[in-house]
C-alpha cells in the first residue's frame, strides 16, 4: 500500500546521514560572541529560532547582534524583513551603527562620518539583503518569504532569513479553518524548509501582556503568544528577551526551549546594552569595586574589555 507523499524508510535512504548524525551529535552551532550566551544557545544551519518579548525589550537588537556576529566571524549572509525596525534607511543605519559603533545622531559624541558610512555600507549590503515593501499595498506571507530565501540561496550564498515581526506578514488563516490550524501547517513547513535547505530561520513574535507579581511584569513565555501551544509544539529554539524597565540597559534572556540539545540548554542569562555603540556586553566583577564590560568577540579571540572603577554598569538609565 502506498500513500501519496509518504515513503517507508530504507537503510540506503539514511545510512550516510546516520554517520553524520553520530559524528555531529555533540557539535554546537556557531559561537555568537558571548561566553554566557554560548552555554545556552548557538546558531546552527537547518534550524529555527523564535524570539519574543514586550516592546522595547531589545529582542530585535539581540537578534541583529547575533546575525552581525555570524557575518563578522564566519562571513554568513542574511535575508532580513524588518518592517518593525523601520524603512530600509533606518534598518541599514542600525546595521552600520552596530558594525562600526558609530551613531547616526549628530548630537552624540561618536557621530559617524561620511567616509565611515561609505566604507561600511558595501560590507553591510554584501552580508544583509534588506527586503522592504516597494508597494504599500503589497502583501507577503511567511511561506512566500521562506520560499524566497530558498531561491536566493540557490542563486548564491545565504545562511539565515529573519522576520520582524510576525504581525507584519499576511496570514490567510481563514483558508485553513482558523489560526491554530494555520499554525499547524505553516510552522512545520518552516521547520522542513530550514532543514532541507540548510538555512536558519528566525521569527520575532509579539506576546500578550502577562500578569504582574509584586508589581513586576512576568517575562512572556511561548505560551503567551497567540496560538502559544502550537508555537511551543513546533518550535525549535524559543527565546524571550525581557527588560523589566525599558528605560534601563539590563536585559534578561530566557531560553525556553532549545533543539537540538547540542545547541545549548534552557536557562537564563543577563546581558547589558550599550546604547552609544548599539552593542551588547557581558559584565564581570573580577575585584572589589571593579566592573568590566566584555563585548562580543570570536571564540578564539580575546574579548575587548573596558574597566570601570567603583561603578557598577548595570541598570544605567537612558536619558
PDB file of C-alpha atoms in Angstrom:
ATOM      1  CA  UNK A   1       0.000   0.000   0.000  1.00  0.00           C
ATOM      2  CA  UNK A   2       1.317   3.456  -0.892  1.00  0.00           C
ATOM      3  CA  UNK A   3       0.284   6.849   0.470  1.00  0.00           C
ATOM      4  CA  UNK A   4       0.759   9.829  -1.772  1.00  0.00           C
ATOM      5  CA  UNK A   5       3.562  11.995  -0.373  1.00  0.00           C
ATOM      6  CA  UNK A   6       4.835   9.339   2.086  1.00  0.00           C
ATOM      7  CA  UNK A   7       7.530   6.671   1.938  1.00  0.00           C
ATOM      8  CA  UNK A   8       8.744   3.821   4.136  1.00  0.00           C
ATOM      9  CA  UNK A   9      12.385   4.493   5.032  1.00  0.00           C
ATOM     10  CA  UNK A  10      15.013   2.051   3.792  1.00  0.00           C
ATOM     11  CA  UNK A  11      18.585   1.697   5.060  1.00  0.00           C
ATOM     12  CA  UNK A  12      20.067   3.281   1.970  1.00  0.00           C
ATOM     13  CA  UNK A  13      17.958   6.402   2.494  1.00  0.00           C
ATOM     14  CA  UNK A  14      19.563   7.290   5.805  1.00  0.00           C
ATOM     15  CA  UNK A  15      22.871   5.458   6.272  1.00  0.00           C
ATOM     16  CA  UNK A  16      25.071   8.396   5.247  1.00  0.00           C
ATOM     17  CA  UNK A  17      23.055  10.814   7.371  1.00  0.00           C
ATOM     18  CA  UNK A  18      23.291   8.447  10.353  1.00  0.00           C
ATOM     19  CA  UNK A  19      27.079   8.616  10.146  1.00  0.00           C
ATOM     20  CA  UNK A  20      26.884  12.419  10.114  1.00  0.00           C
ATOM     21  CA  UNK A  21      24.382  12.409  12.987  1.00  0.00           C
ATOM     22  CA  UNK A  22      26.766  10.350  15.129  1.00  0.00           C
ATOM     23  CA  UNK A  23      29.793  12.484  14.256  1.00  0.00           C
ATOM     24  CA  UNK A  24      27.948  15.750  14.906  1.00  0.00           C
ATOM     25  CA  UNK A  25      25.822  14.611  17.859  1.00  0.00           C
ATOM     26  CA  UNK A  26      27.504  16.917  20.373  1.00  0.00           C
ATOM     27  CA  UNK A  27      28.581  19.618  17.932  1.00  0.00           C
ATOM     28  CA  UNK A  28      27.243  23.022  18.879  1.00  0.00           C
ATOM     29  CA  UNK A  29      26.183  25.696  16.456  1.00  0.00           C
ATOM     30  CA  UNK A  30      28.107  28.897  15.826  1.00  0.00           C
ATOM     31  CA  UNK A  31      29.554  30.850  18.725  1.00  0.00           C
ATOM     32  CA  UNK A  32      27.781  34.222  18.813  1.00  0.00           C
ATOM     33  CA  UNK A  33      30.326  36.303  20.691  1.00  0.00           C
ATOM     34  CA  UNK A  34      29.406  35.814  24.349  1.00  0.00           C
ATOM     35  CA  UNK A  35      30.505  33.038  26.694  1.00  0.00           C
ATOM     36  CA  UNK A  36      27.353  33.080  28.835  1.00  0.00           C
ATOM     37  CA  UNK A  37      25.142  33.023  25.739  1.00  0.00           C
ATOM     38  CA  UNK A  38      27.012  30.072  24.223  1.00  0.00           C
ATOM     39  CA  UNK A  39      26.208  27.883  27.208  1.00  0.00           C
ATOM     40  CA  UNK A  40      22.508  28.156  26.384  1.00  0.00           C
ATOM     41  CA  UNK A  41      22.262  28.971  22.676  1.00  0.00           C
ATOM     42  CA  UNK A  42      24.252  28.609  19.485  1.00  0.00           C
ATOM     43  CA  UNK A  43      23.110  29.092  15.897  1.00  0.00           C
ATOM     44  CA  UNK A  44      23.192  26.097  13.557  1.00  0.00           C
ATOM     45  CA  UNK A  45      22.069  25.768   9.969  1.00  0.00           C
ATOM     46  CA  UNK A  46      18.953  23.739   9.281  1.00  0.00           C
ATOM     47  CA  UNK A  47      17.230  25.123  12.371  1.00  0.00           C
ATOM     48  CA  UNK A  48      14.778  27.806  13.529  1.00  0.00           C
ATOM     49  CA  UNK A  49      14.614  30.322  16.379  1.00  0.00           C
ATOM     50  CA  UNK A  50      11.524  32.129  17.666  1.00  0.00           C
ATOM     51  CA  UNK A  51      12.100  35.338  19.633  1.00  0.00           C
ATOM     52  CA  UNK A  52       9.581  37.146  21.815  1.00  0.00           C
ATOM     53  CA  UNK A  53       9.455  39.979  24.324  1.00  0.00           C
ATOM     54  CA  UNK A  54       7.493  43.121  25.065  1.00  0.00           C
ATOM     55  CA  UNK A  55       8.000  46.306  23.013  1.00  0.00           C
ATOM     56  CA  UNK A  56      11.359  47.969  23.813  1.00  0.00           C
ATOM     57  CA  UNK A  57      12.652  44.764  25.400  1.00  0.00           C
ATOM     58  CA  UNK A  58      15.588  44.652  22.981  1.00  0.00           C
ATOM     59  CA  UNK A  59      14.693  41.411  21.209  1.00  0.00           C
ATOM     60  CA  UNK A  60      15.363  42.836  17.736  1.00  0.00           C
ATOM     61  CA  UNK A  61      18.732  44.218  18.810  1.00  0.00           C
ATOM     62  CA  UNK A  62      19.735  40.855  20.314  1.00  0.00           C
ATOM     63  CA  UNK A  63      18.832  39.097  17.067  1.00  0.00           C
ATOM     64  CA  UNK A  64      20.641  41.723  14.978  1.00  0.00           C
ATOM     65  CA  UNK A  65      23.733  41.355  17.162  1.00  0.00           C
ATOM     66  CA  UNK A  66      23.728  37.581  16.666  1.00  0.00           C
ATOM     67  CA  UNK A  67      23.337  37.987  12.898  1.00  0.00           C
ATOM     68  CA  UNK A  68      26.037  40.664  12.785  1.00  0.00           C
ATOM     69  CA  UNK A  69      28.479  38.475  14.689  1.00  0.00           C
ATOM     70  CA  UNK A  70      27.952  35.491  12.383  1.00  0.00           C
ATOM     71  CA  UNK A  71      28.766  37.813   9.470  1.00  0.00           C
ATOM     72  CA  UNK A  72      31.875  39.215  11.153  1.00  0.00           C
ATOM     73  CA  UNK A  73      33.116  35.852  12.453  1.00  0.00           C
ATOM     74  CA  UNK A  74      32.015  33.400   9.736  1.00  0.00           C
ATOM     75  CA  UNK A  75      31.064  35.558   6.716  1.00  0.00           C
ATOM     76  CA  UNK A  76      27.412  34.478   6.925  1.00  0.00           C
ATOM     77  CA  UNK A  77      24.831  36.162   4.691  1.00  0.00           C
ATOM     78  CA  UNK A  78      21.306  37.097   5.784  1.00  0.00           C
ATOM     79  CA  UNK A  79      17.912  37.953   4.325  1.00  0.00           C
ATOM     80  CA  UNK A  80      16.009  40.263   6.673  1.00  0.00           C
ATOM     81  CA  UNK A  81      12.452  41.594   6.549  1.00  0.00           C
ATOM     82  CA  UNK A  82      12.278  44.082   9.439  1.00  0.00           C
ATOM     83  CA  UNK A  83       9.312  46.468   8.992  1.00  0.00           C
ATOM     84  CA  UNK A  84       9.126  46.755  12.800  1.00  0.00           C
ATOM     85  CA  UNK A  85      12.561  48.400  12.778  1.00  0.00           C
ATOM     86  CA  UNK A  86      11.641  50.954  10.124  1.00  0.00           C
ATOM     87  CA  UNK A  87      12.328  51.694   6.479  1.00  0.00           C
ATOM     88  CA  UNK A  88      15.387  50.470   4.587  1.00  0.00           C
ATOM     89  CA  UNK A  89      17.438  53.554   5.545  1.00  0.00           C
ATOM     90  CA  UNK A  90      16.745  53.040   9.266  1.00  0.00           C
ATOM     91  CA  UNK A  91      17.485  49.316   9.105  1.00  0.00           C
ATOM     92  CA  UNK A  92      20.783  49.766   7.281  1.00  0.00           C
ATOM     93  CA  UNK A  93      21.714  52.661   9.595  1.00  0.00           C
ATOM     94  CA  UNK A  94      21.225  50.357  12.615  1.00  0.00           C
ATOM     95  CA  UNK A  95      23.378  47.666  10.994  1.00  0.00           C
ATOM     96  CA  UNK A  96      26.148  50.158  10.204  1.00  0.00           C
ATOM     97  CA  UNK A  97      25.913  51.552  13.746  1.00  0.00           C
ATOM     98  CA  UNK A  98      26.225  48.048  15.173  1.00  0.00           C
ATOM     99  CA  UNK A  99      29.127  47.232  12.826  1.00  0.00           C
ATOM    100  CA  UNK A 100      31.115  50.422  13.443  1.00  0.00           C
ATOM    101  CA  UNK A 101      29.981  51.520  16.898  1.00  0.00           C
ATOM    102  CA  UNK A 102      29.319  54.969  15.385  1.00  0.00           C
ATOM    103  CA  UNK A 103      25.978  56.751  15.823  1.00  0.00           C
ATOM    104  CA  UNK A 104      23.834  58.474  13.192  1.00  0.00           C
ATOM    105  CA  UNK A 105      22.619  61.005  15.775  1.00  0.00           C
ATOM    106  CA  UNK A 106      24.540  64.274  15.195  1.00  0.00           C
ATOM    107  CA  UNK A 107      24.132  65.105  18.896  1.00  0.00           C
ATOM    108  CA  UNK A 108      26.093  62.015  20.005  1.00  0.00           C
ATOM    109  CA  UNK A 109      29.819  62.245  20.681  1.00  0.00           C
ATOM    110  CA  UNK A 110      30.518  59.252  18.426  1.00  0.00           C
ATOM    111  CA  UNK A 111      28.653  60.502  15.360  1.00  0.00           C
ATOM    112  CA  UNK A 112      29.603  58.669  12.168  1.00  0.00           C
ATOM    113  CA  UNK A 113      31.464  60.443   9.348  1.00  0.00           C
ATOM    114  CA  UNK A 114      30.550  60.357   5.657  1.00  0.00           C
ATOM    115  CA  UNK A 115      33.676  58.344   4.870  1.00  0.00           C
ATOM    116  CA  UNK A 116      32.793  55.768   7.546  1.00  0.00           C
ATOM    117  CA  UNK A 117      29.281  55.348   6.116  1.00  0.00           C
ATOM    118  CA  UNK A 118      30.717  54.900   2.616  1.00  0.00           C
ATOM    119  CA  UNK A 119      33.237  52.363   3.881  1.00  0.00           C
ATOM    120  CA  UNK A 120      30.697  50.336   5.887  1.00  0.00           C
ATOM    121  CA  UNK A 121      27.724  50.263   3.529  1.00  0.00           C
ATOM    122  CA  UNK A 122      29.276  47.903   0.969  1.00  0.00           C
ATOM    123  CA  UNK A 123      30.071  45.360   3.696  1.00  0.00           C
ATOM    124  CA  UNK A 124      26.565  45.614   5.165  1.00  0.00           C
ATOM    125  CA  UNK A 125      24.847  45.283   1.780  1.00  0.00           C
ATOM    126  CA  UNK A 126      27.052  42.300   0.955  1.00  0.00           C
ATOM    127  CA  UNK A 127      26.086  40.477   4.161  1.00  0.00           C
ATOM    128  CA  UNK A 128      22.483  41.676   4.654  1.00  0.00           C
ATOM    129  CA  UNK A 129      19.810  41.528   1.978  1.00  0.00           C
ATOM    130  CA  UNK A 130      17.268  44.029   3.327  1.00  0.00           C
ATOM    131  CA  UNK A 131      13.799  43.310   1.957  1.00  0.00           C
ATOM    132  CA  UNK A 132      11.376  46.243   2.045  1.00  0.00           C
ATOM    133  CA  UNK A 133       7.925  46.906   0.621  1.00  0.00           C
ATOM    134  CA  UNK A 134       8.126  48.860  -2.667  1.00  0.00           C
ATOM    135  CA  UNK A 135       4.321  48.996  -2.940  1.00  0.00           C
ATOM    136  CA  UNK A 136       2.342  49.880   0.179  1.00  0.00           C
ATOM    137  CA  UNK A 137      -0.421  47.501  -0.948  1.00  0.00           C
ATOM    138  CA  UNK A 138       1.947  44.555  -1.390  1.00  0.00           C
ATOM    139  CA  UNK A 139       1.337  41.521   0.812  1.00  0.00           C
ATOM    140  CA  UNK A 140       3.810  38.859   1.880  1.00  0.00           C
ATOM    141  CA  UNK A 141       3.018  35.544   3.549  1.00  0.00           C
ATOM    142  CA  UNK A 142       5.553  33.643   5.664  1.00  0.00           C
ATOM    143  CA  UNK A 143       5.630  30.827   3.104  1.00  0.00           C
ATOM    144  CA  UNK A 144       6.437  33.309   0.319  1.00  0.00           C
ATOM    145  CA  UNK A 145       9.250  34.777   2.409  1.00  0.00           C
ATOM    146  CA  UNK A 146      10.790  31.402   3.223  1.00  0.00           C
ATOM    147  CA  UNK A 147      10.457  30.236  -0.391  1.00  0.00           C
ATOM    148  CA  UNK A 148      12.198  33.449  -1.446  1.00  0.00           C
ATOM    149  CA  UNK A 149      15.067  32.642   0.923  1.00  0.00           C
ATOM    150  CA  UNK A 150      15.447  29.222  -0.709  1.00  0.00           C
ATOM    151  CA  UNK A 151      15.554  30.779  -4.195  1.00  0.00           C
ATOM    152  CA  UNK A 152      18.170  33.332  -3.101  1.00  0.00           C
ATOM    153  CA  UNK A 153      20.240  30.550  -1.593  1.00  0.00           C
ATOM    154  CA  UNK A 154      20.141  28.594  -4.851  1.00  0.00           C
ATOM    155  CA  UNK A 155      21.485  31.617  -6.763  1.00  0.00           C
ATOM    156  CA  UNK A 156      24.152  32.477  -4.238  1.00  0.00           C
ATOM    157  CA  UNK A 157      25.190  32.234  -0.622  1.00  0.00           C
ATOM    158  CA  UNK A 158      22.575  32.644   2.124  1.00  0.00           C
ATOM    159  CA  UNK A 159      22.615  31.319   5.679  1.00  0.00           C
ATOM    160  CA  UNK A 160      19.671  32.871   7.524  1.00  0.00           C
ATOM    161  CA  UNK A 161      16.319  34.559   6.891  1.00  0.00           C
ATOM    162  CA  UNK A 162      14.630  36.659   9.590  1.00  0.00           C
ATOM    163  CA  UNK A 163      11.184  38.181  10.104  1.00  0.00           C
ATOM    164  CA  UNK A 164      10.453  41.109  12.448  1.00  0.00           C
ATOM    165  CA  UNK A 165       7.712  40.761  13.115  1.00  0.00           C
ATOM    166  CA  UNK A 166       5.127  38.025  12.543  1.00  0.00           C
ATOM    167  CA  UNK A 167       2.272  40.528  12.755  1.00  0.00           C
ATOM    168  CA  UNK A 168       3.574  42.410   9.693  1.00  0.00           C
ATOM    169  CA  UNK A 169       3.036  39.451   7.368  1.00  0.00           C
ATOM    170  CA  UNK A 170      -0.121  38.382   5.587  1.00  0.00           C
ATOM    171  CA  UNK A 171      -1.675  35.335   7.278  1.00  0.00           C
ATOM    172  CA  UNK A 172      -4.529  33.710   5.292  1.00  0.00           C
ATOM    173  CA  UNK A 173      -5.564  31.590   8.273  1.00  0.00           C
ATOM    174  CA  UNK A 174      -9.220  31.507   7.219  1.00  0.00           C
ATOM    175  CA  UNK A 175      -8.160  29.295   4.316  1.00  0.00           C
ATOM    176  CA  UNK A 176      -7.006  26.711   6.869  1.00  0.00           C
ATOM    177  CA  UNK A 177     -10.045  26.774   9.137  1.00  0.00           C
ATOM    178  CA  UNK A 178      -8.636  29.133  11.764  1.00  0.00           C
ATOM    179  CA  UNK A 179      -5.419  30.430  13.293  1.00  0.00           C
ATOM    180  CA  UNK A 180      -4.486  27.264  15.202  1.00  0.00           C
ATOM    181  CA  UNK A 181      -4.947  25.098  12.087  1.00  0.00           C
ATOM    182  CA  UNK A 182      -2.926  27.624  10.081  1.00  0.00           C
ATOM    183  CA  UNK A 183      -0.019  27.378  12.533  1.00  0.00           C
ATOM    184  CA  UNK A 184      -0.265  23.568  12.392  1.00  0.00           C
ATOM    185  CA  UNK A 185       0.527  23.866   8.689  1.00  0.00           C
ATOM    186  CA  UNK A 186       2.877  26.826   8.408  1.00  0.00           C
ATOM    187  CA  UNK A 187       5.282  26.154  11.308  1.00  0.00           C
ATOM    188  CA  UNK A 188       6.145  22.557  10.321  1.00  0.00           C
ATOM    189  CA  UNK A 189       6.551  23.827   6.740  1.00  0.00           C
ATOM    190  CA  UNK A 190       9.078  26.371   8.025  1.00  0.00           C
ATOM    191  CA  UNK A 191      10.960  23.746  10.010  1.00  0.00           C
ATOM    192  CA  UNK A 192      11.197  21.484   6.959  1.00  0.00           C
ATOM    193  CA  UNK A 193      12.313  24.347   4.695  1.00  0.00           C
ATOM    194  CA  UNK A 194      15.117  25.165   7.146  1.00  0.00           C
ATOM    195  CA  UNK A 195      16.243  21.556   7.478  1.00  0.00           C
ATOM    196  CA  UNK A 196      16.072  20.689   3.770  1.00  0.00           C
ATOM    197  CA  UNK A 197      17.985  23.777   2.674  1.00  0.00           C
ATOM    198  CA  UNK A 198      20.481  24.309   5.481  1.00  0.00           C
ATOM    199  CA  UNK A 199      19.038  27.675   6.479  1.00  0.00           C
ATOM    200  CA  UNK A 200      18.418  29.152   9.899  1.00  0.00           C
ATOM    201  CA  UNK A 201      15.030  30.873  10.022  1.00  0.00           C
ATOM    202  CA  UNK A 202      14.355  33.490  12.716  1.00  0.00           C
ATOM    203  CA  UNK A 203      10.933  34.850  13.658  1.00  0.00           C
ATOM    204  CA  UNK A 204      10.062  37.630  16.102  1.00  0.00           C
ATOM    205  CA  UNK A 205       6.561  37.355  17.571  1.00  0.00           C
ATOM    206  CA  UNK A 206       4.897  39.809  19.950  1.00  0.00           C
ATOM    207  CA  UNK A 207       3.355  38.291  23.110  1.00  0.00           C
ATOM    208  CA  UNK A 208       0.241  39.172  25.014  1.00  0.00           C
ATOM    209  CA  UNK A 209       0.599  41.106  28.269  1.00  0.00           C
ATOM    210  CA  UNK A 210       1.496  38.885  31.225  1.00  0.00           C
ATOM    211  CA  UNK A 211       0.417  39.135  34.855  1.00  0.00           C
ATOM    212  CA  UNK A 212       2.299  41.163  37.448  1.00  0.00           C
ATOM    213  CA  UNK A 213       3.816  39.720  40.615  1.00  0.00           C
ATOM    214  CA  UNK A 214       4.914  42.121  43.371  1.00  0.00           C
ATOM    215  CA  UNK A 215       4.498  44.972  40.926  1.00  0.00           C
ATOM    216  CA  UNK A 216       6.766  43.401  38.301  1.00  0.00           C
ATOM    217  CA  UNK A 217       5.590  42.138  34.935  1.00  0.00           C
ATOM    218  CA  UNK A 218       6.435  38.465  34.361  1.00  0.00           C
ATOM    219  CA  UNK A 219       8.608  37.724  31.308  1.00  0.00           C
ATOM    220  CA  UNK A 220       6.471  36.302  28.481  1.00  0.00           C
ATOM    221  CA  UNK A 221       6.871  32.644  27.552  1.00  0.00           C
ATOM    222  CA  UNK A 222       6.000  30.870  24.279  1.00  0.00           C
ATOM    223  CA  UNK A 223       2.568  30.131  25.738  1.00  0.00           C
ATOM    224  CA  UNK A 224       1.916  33.890  25.833  1.00  0.00           C
ATOM    225  CA  UNK A 225       1.970  34.061  22.027  1.00  0.00           C
ATOM    226  CA  UNK A 226      -1.237  33.894  20.034  1.00  0.00           C
ATOM    227  CA  UNK A 227      -1.620  30.170  19.380  1.00  0.00           C
ATOM    228  CA  UNK A 228       1.043  29.567  22.029  1.00  0.00           C
ATOM    229  CA  UNK A 229       0.768  25.785  22.278  1.00  0.00           C
ATOM    230  CA  UNK A 230       1.284  25.445  18.518  1.00  0.00           C
ATOM    231  CA  UNK A 231       4.342  27.681  18.658  1.00  0.00           C
ATOM    232  CA  UNK A 232       5.795  25.677  21.531  1.00  0.00           C
ATOM    233  CA  UNK A 233       5.000  22.300  19.968  1.00  0.00           C
ATOM    234  CA  UNK A 234       6.570  23.179  16.612  1.00  0.00           C
ATOM    235  CA  UNK A 235       9.320  25.476  17.862  1.00  0.00           C
ATOM    236  CA  UNK A 236      12.979  24.510  17.870  1.00  0.00           C
ATOM    237  CA  UNK A 237      14.758  27.279  19.759  1.00  0.00           C
ATOM    238  CA  UNK A 238      12.470  29.647  21.659  1.00  0.00           C
ATOM    239  CA  UNK A 239      13.922  32.709  23.376  1.00  0.00           C
ATOM    240  CA  UNK A 240      12.461  35.561  25.426  1.00  0.00           C
ATOM    241  CA  UNK A 241      14.246  38.907  25.785  1.00  0.00           C
ATOM    242  CA  UNK A 242      12.919  40.796  28.797  1.00  0.00           C
ATOM    243  CA  UNK A 243      13.747  44.221  30.183  1.00  0.00           C
ATOM    244  CA  UNK A 244      11.939  44.847  33.450  1.00  0.00           C
ATOM    245  CA  UNK A 245      12.365  48.595  32.995  1.00  0.00           C
ATOM    246  CA  UNK A 246      12.563  49.631  29.309  1.00  0.00           C
ATOM    247  CA  UNK A 247      14.487  52.784  30.289  1.00  0.00           C
ATOM    248  CA  UNK A 248      17.390  50.775  31.762  1.00  0.00           C
ATOM    249  CA  UNK A 249      20.053  48.813  29.929  1.00  0.00           C
ATOM    250  CA  UNK A 250      19.895  45.482  31.799  1.00  0.00           C
ATOM    251  CA  UNK A 251      18.179  42.720  29.822  1.00  0.00           C
ATOM    252  CA  UNK A 252      17.300  39.160  30.732  1.00  0.00           C
ATOM    253  CA  UNK A 253      17.444  36.461  28.078  1.00  0.00           C
ATOM    254  CA  UNK A 254      15.359  33.370  28.828  1.00  0.00           C
ATOM    255  CA  UNK A 255      15.971  30.202  26.831  1.00  0.00           C
ATOM    256  CA  UNK A 256      12.626  28.428  26.971  1.00  0.00           C
ATOM    257  CA  UNK A 257      13.308  25.606  24.526  1.00  0.00           C
ATOM    258  CA  UNK A 258      16.492  24.577  22.691  1.00  0.00           C
ATOM    259  CA  UNK A 259      16.599  21.914  19.968  1.00  0.00           C
ATOM    260  CA  UNK A 260      18.706  20.079  19.084  1.00  0.00           C
ATOM    261  CA  UNK A 261      20.116  19.712  22.582  1.00  0.00           C
ATOM    262  CA  UNK A 262      23.671  20.087  21.264  1.00  0.00           C
ATOM    263  CA  UNK A 263      22.855  23.749  20.539  1.00  0.00           C
ATOM    264  CA  UNK A 264      22.531  24.644  24.219  1.00  0.00           C
ATOM    265  CA  UNK A 265      20.128  24.248  27.109  1.00  0.00           C
ATOM    266  CA  UNK A 266      17.265  26.030  28.824  1.00  0.00           C
ATOM    267  CA  UNK A 267      18.012  28.672  31.433  1.00  0.00           C
ATOM    268  CA  UNK A 268      18.605  32.405  31.538  1.00  0.00           C
ATOM    269  CA  UNK A 269      21.389  34.988  31.456  1.00  0.00           C
ATOM    270  CA  UNK A 270      21.753  38.726  31.992  1.00  0.00           C
ATOM    271  CA  UNK A 271      23.289  40.991  29.387  1.00  0.00           C
ATOM    272  CA  UNK A 272      23.706  44.750  29.137  1.00  0.00           C
ATOM    273  CA  UNK A 273      23.101  47.137  26.244  1.00  0.00           C
ATOM    274  CA  UNK A 274      25.482  49.924  25.249  1.00  0.00           C
ATOM    275  CA  UNK A 275      23.185  52.426  23.544  1.00  0.00           C
ATOM    276  CA  UNK A 276      26.114  54.513  22.307  1.00  0.00           C
ATOM    277  CA  UNK A 277      27.675  51.595  20.406  1.00  0.00           C
ATOM    278  CA  UNK A 278      24.337  49.824  19.758  1.00  0.00           C
ATOM    279  CA  UNK A 279      26.004  46.665  21.083  1.00  0.00           C
ATOM    280  CA  UNK A 280      25.544  44.286  23.991  1.00  0.00           C
ATOM    281  CA  UNK A 281      28.157  43.351  26.568  1.00  0.00           C
ATOM    282  CA  UNK A 282      28.642  40.921  29.429  1.00  0.00           C
ATOM    283  CA  UNK A 283      29.706  42.226  32.814  1.00  0.00           C
ATOM    284  CA  UNK A 284      32.188  40.736  35.255  1.00  0.00           C
ATOM    285  CA  UNK A 285      33.279  41.788  38.731  1.00  0.00           C
ATOM    286  CA  UNK A 286      36.879  40.466  38.959  1.00  0.00           C
ATOM    287  CA  UNK A 287      37.808  42.506  42.034  1.00  0.00           C
ATOM    288  CA  UNK A 288      36.051  44.687  44.637  1.00  0.00           C
ATOM    289  CA  UNK A 289      34.722  47.879  43.031  1.00  0.00           C
ATOM    290  CA  UNK A 290      36.000  46.788  39.609  1.00  0.00           C
ATOM    291  CA  UNK A 291      33.486  46.104  36.844  1.00  0.00           C
ATOM    292  CA  UNK A 292      34.327  45.106  33.307  1.00  0.00           C
ATOM    293  CA  UNK A 293      32.377  45.381  30.070  1.00  0.00           C
ATOM    294  CA  UNK A 294      33.132  42.438  27.792  1.00  0.00           C
ATOM    295  CA  UNK A 295      31.939  42.991  24.228  1.00  0.00           C
ATOM    296  CA  UNK A 296      31.248  40.215  21.753  1.00  0.00           C
ATOM    297  CA  UNK A 297      34.265  38.616  20.084  1.00  0.00           C
ATOM    298  CA  UNK A 298      35.130  35.390  18.236  1.00  0.00           C
ATOM    299  CA  UNK A 299      35.658  32.380  20.471  1.00  0.00           C
ATOM    300  CA  UNK A 300      39.416  32.138  19.861  1.00  0.00           C
ATOM    301  CA  UNK A 301      39.963  35.877  20.228  1.00  0.00           C
ATOM    302  CA  UNK A 302      40.412  37.781  23.448  1.00  0.00           C
ATOM    303  CA  UNK A 303      37.268  39.877  24.002  1.00  0.00           C
ATOM    304  CA  UNK A 304      37.501  43.649  24.215  1.00  0.00           C
ATOM    305  CA  UNK A 305      37.276  44.600  27.889  1.00  0.00           C
ATOM    306  CA  UNK A 306      36.535  48.063  29.280  1.00  0.00           C
ATOM    307  CA  UNK A 307      37.071  48.515  33.023  1.00  0.00           C
ATOM    308  CA  UNK A 308      35.262  50.923  35.312  1.00  0.00           C
ATOM    309  CA  UNK A 309      36.472  51.510  38.864  1.00  0.00           C
ATOM    310  CA  UNK A 310      33.831  51.790  41.529  1.00  0.00           C
ATOM    311  CA  UNK A 311      30.879  51.983  39.140  1.00  0.00           C
ATOM    312  CA  UNK A 312      28.621  49.050  38.548  1.00  0.00           C
ATOM    313  CA  UNK A 313      27.473  49.055  34.941  1.00  0.00           C
ATOM    314  CA  UNK A 314      24.026  47.541  35.233  1.00  0.00           C
ATOM    315  CA  UNK A 315      20.776  49.457  35.417  1.00  0.00           C
ATOM    316  CA  UNK A 316      22.136  52.508  33.637  1.00  0.00           C
ATOM    317  CA  UNK A 317      19.137  54.724  32.957  1.00  0.00           C
ATOM    318  CA  UNK A 318      18.754  56.079  29.434  1.00  0.00           C
ATOM    319  CA  UNK A 319      18.057  59.799  29.199  1.00  0.00           C
TER     320      UNK A 319
END
